Amino acid sequence: MTKFMDVHRGMKGITPDQLKAAHEADAAIEGEEKVHFERAWADPESGTVYCLSEGPSADAVKRIHERTGHPADEIHPVPLTI
């Protein structure tokens, strides 16, 4: 499985509760694509949200985010971690 970092833009003003709800929506169906969403970060001022996940492909991550109503603007594989 590969780790992925995805980026969402246009979420200006996102609150902690909204970030948690979005993460929980992804987690609720992640198994259907064999993806696991590990963590999410947000900058409410810029509206940028980052999600770290692990899964079989960027397309699998993309499908989960699309189905939960917050498509990712970018999805990057993260093949090297220290």
PDB file of C-alpha atoms in Angstrom:
ATOM      1  CA  MET A   1       0.000   0.000   0.000  1.00  0.00           C
ATOM      2  CA  THR A   2       1.142   3.518  -0.776  1.00  0.00           C
ATOM      3  CA  LYS A   3       0.744   6.636   1.338  1.00  0.00           C
ATOM      4  CA  PHE A   4      -0.902   9.653  -0.292  1.00  0.00           C
ATOM      5  CA  MET A   5      -1.117  13.314   0.639  1.00  0.00           C
ATOM      6  CA  ASP A   6      -4.020  15.098  -0.915  1.00  0.00           C
ATOM      7  CA  VAL A   7      -4.853  18.777  -1.037  1.00  0.00           C
ATOM      8  CA  HIS A   8      -8.283  20.395  -0.974  1.00  0.00           C
ATOM      9  CA  ARG A   9      -8.715  24.104  -1.704  1.00  0.00           C
ATOM     10  CA  GLY A  10     -11.695  26.387  -1.313  1.00  0.00           C
ATOM     11  CA  MET A  11     -12.565  25.368   2.250  1.00  0.00           C
ATOM     12  CA  LYS A  12     -12.003  28.834   3.713  1.00  0.00           C
ATOM     13  CA  GLY A  13     -13.359  29.188   7.220  1.00  0.00           C
ATOM     14  CA  ILE A  14     -13.505  25.428   7.873  1.00  0.00           C
ATOM     15  CA  THR A  15     -14.074  24.719  11.561  1.00  0.00           C
ATOM     16  CA  PRO A  16     -12.650  21.870  13.632  1.00  0.00           C
ATOM     17  CA  ASP A  17     -16.096  20.254  13.669  1.00  0.00           C
ATOM     18  CA  GLN A  18     -16.401  20.485   9.885  1.00  0.00           C
ATOM     19  CA  LEU A  19     -12.924  19.010   9.407  1.00  0.00           C
ATOM     20  CA  LYS A  20     -13.787  16.176  11.784  1.00  0.00           C
ATOM     21  CA  ALA A  21     -17.091  15.516   9.976  1.00  0.00           C
ATOM     22  CA  ALA A  22     -15.348  15.391   6.581  1.00  0.00           C
ATOM     23  CA  HIS A  23     -12.706  13.014   7.924  1.00  0.00           C
ATOM     24  CA  GLU A  24     -15.360  10.796   9.521  1.00  0.00           C
ATOM     25  CA  ALA A  25     -17.347  10.702   6.256  1.00  0.00           C
ATOM     26  CA  ASP A  26     -14.251   9.430   4.443  1.00  0.00           C
ATOM     27  CA  ALA A  27     -13.509   6.910   7.204  1.00  0.00           C
ATOM     28  CA  ALA A  28     -17.081   5.579   7.100  1.00  0.00           C
ATOM     29  CA  ILE A  29     -16.631   4.255   3.541  1.00  0.00           C
ATOM     30  CA  GLU A  30     -12.853   3.945   3.195  1.00  0.00           C
ATOM     31  CA  GLY A  31     -12.938   0.152   3.376  1.00  0.00           C
ATOM     32  CA  GLU A  32     -14.939  -0.041   0.171  1.00  0.00           C
ATOM     33  CA  GLU A  33     -11.829   1.138  -1.713  1.00  0.00           C
ATOM     34  CA  LYS A  34      -9.265  -0.426   0.676  1.00  0.00           C
ATOM     35  CA  VAL A  35      -8.132   3.067   1.707  1.00  0.00           C
ATOM     36  CA  HIS A  36      -7.344   4.232   5.230  1.00  0.00           C
ATOM     37  CA  PHE A  37      -7.473   7.940   6.026  1.00  0.00           C
ATOM     38  CA  GLU A  38      -4.916   8.541   8.767  1.00  0.00           C
ATOM     39  CA  ARG A  39      -5.058  12.250   9.504  1.00  0.00           C
ATOM     40  CA  ALA A  40      -6.275  15.610   8.231  1.00  0.00           C
ATOM     41  CA  TRP A  41      -4.992  19.158   8.706  1.00  0.00           C
ATOM     42  CA  ALA A  42      -6.590  22.460   7.780  1.00  0.00           C
ATOM     43  CA  ASP A  43      -5.730  26.126   7.414  1.00  0.00           C
ATOM     44  CA  PRO A  44      -9.096  27.897   7.763  1.00  0.00           C
ATOM     45  CA  GLU A  45      -7.605  31.221   6.670  1.00  0.00           C
ATOM     46  CA  SER A  46      -6.420  29.975   3.264  1.00  0.00           C
ATOM     47  CA  GLY A  47      -9.088  27.283   2.944  1.00  0.00           C
ATOM     48  CA  THR A  48      -6.513  24.559   2.352  1.00  0.00           C
ATOM     49  CA  VAL A  49      -7.013  21.069   3.778  1.00  0.00           C
ATOM     50  CA  TYR A  50      -4.489  18.241   3.665  1.00  0.00           C
ATOM     51  CA  CYS A  51      -5.267  14.544   4.169  1.00  0.00           C
ATOM     52  CA  LEU A  52      -2.831  11.692   4.690  1.00  0.00           C
ATOM     53  CA  SER A  53      -4.053   8.285   3.637  1.00  0.00           C
ATOM     54  CA  GLU A  54      -2.851   4.853   2.655  1.00  0.00           C
ATOM     55  CA  GLY A  55      -4.347   2.848  -0.154  1.00  0.00           C
ATOM     56  CA  PRO A  56      -3.918   0.922  -3.369  1.00  0.00           C
ATOM     57  CA  SER A  57      -4.005   3.959  -5.698  1.00  0.00           C
ATOM     58  CA  ALA A  58      -4.605   7.680  -6.017  1.00  0.00           C
ATOM     59  CA  ASP A  59      -7.792   6.839  -7.921  1.00  0.00           C
ATOM     60  CA  ALA A  60      -9.145   4.943  -4.898  1.00  0.00           C
ATOM     61  CA  VAL A  61      -8.470   7.963  -2.668  1.00  0.00           C
ATOM     62  CA  LYS A  62     -10.066  10.237  -5.270  1.00  0.00           C
ATOM     63  CA  ARG A  63     -13.234   8.133  -5.440  1.00  0.00           C
ATOM     64  CA  ILE A  64     -13.748   8.220  -1.671  1.00  0.00           C
ATOM     65  CA  HIS A  65     -13.342  12.004  -1.505  1.00  0.00           C
ATOM     66  CA  GLU A  66     -15.693  12.492  -4.455  1.00  0.00           C
ATOM     67  CA  ARG A  67     -18.350  10.249  -2.928  1.00  0.00           C
ATOM     68  CA  THR A  68     -18.241  12.141   0.370  1.00  0.00           C
ATOM     69  CA  GLY A  69     -18.634  15.502  -1.350  1.00  0.00           C
ATOM     70  CA  HIS A  70     -15.187  17.037  -0.987  1.00  0.00           C
ATOM     71  CA  PRO A  71     -13.103  16.131  -4.040  1.00  0.00           C
ATOM     72  CA  ALA A  72      -9.354  16.604  -3.789  1.00  0.00           C
ATOM     73  CA  ASP A  73      -7.649  19.164  -5.996  1.00  0.00           C
ATOM     74  CA  GLU A  74      -4.373  17.237  -5.872  1.00  0.00           C
ATOM     75  CA  ILE A  75      -3.341  13.749  -4.767  1.00  0.00           C
ATOM     76  CA  HIS A  76       0.355  12.980  -4.363  1.00  0.00           C
ATOM     77  CA  PRO A  77       1.972   9.621  -3.643  1.00  0.00           C
ATOM     78  CA  VAL A  78       4.403   9.752  -0.715  1.00  0.00           C
ATOM     79  CA  PRO A  79       6.764   6.847  -1.360  1.00  0.00           C
ATOM     80  CA  LEU A  80       9.485   7.867   1.093  1.00  0.00           C
ATOM     81  CA  THR A  81       9.014   8.539   4.811  1.00  0.00           C
ATOM     82  CA  ILE A  82      11.542   8.941   7.609  1.00  0.00           C
TER      83      ILE A  82
END
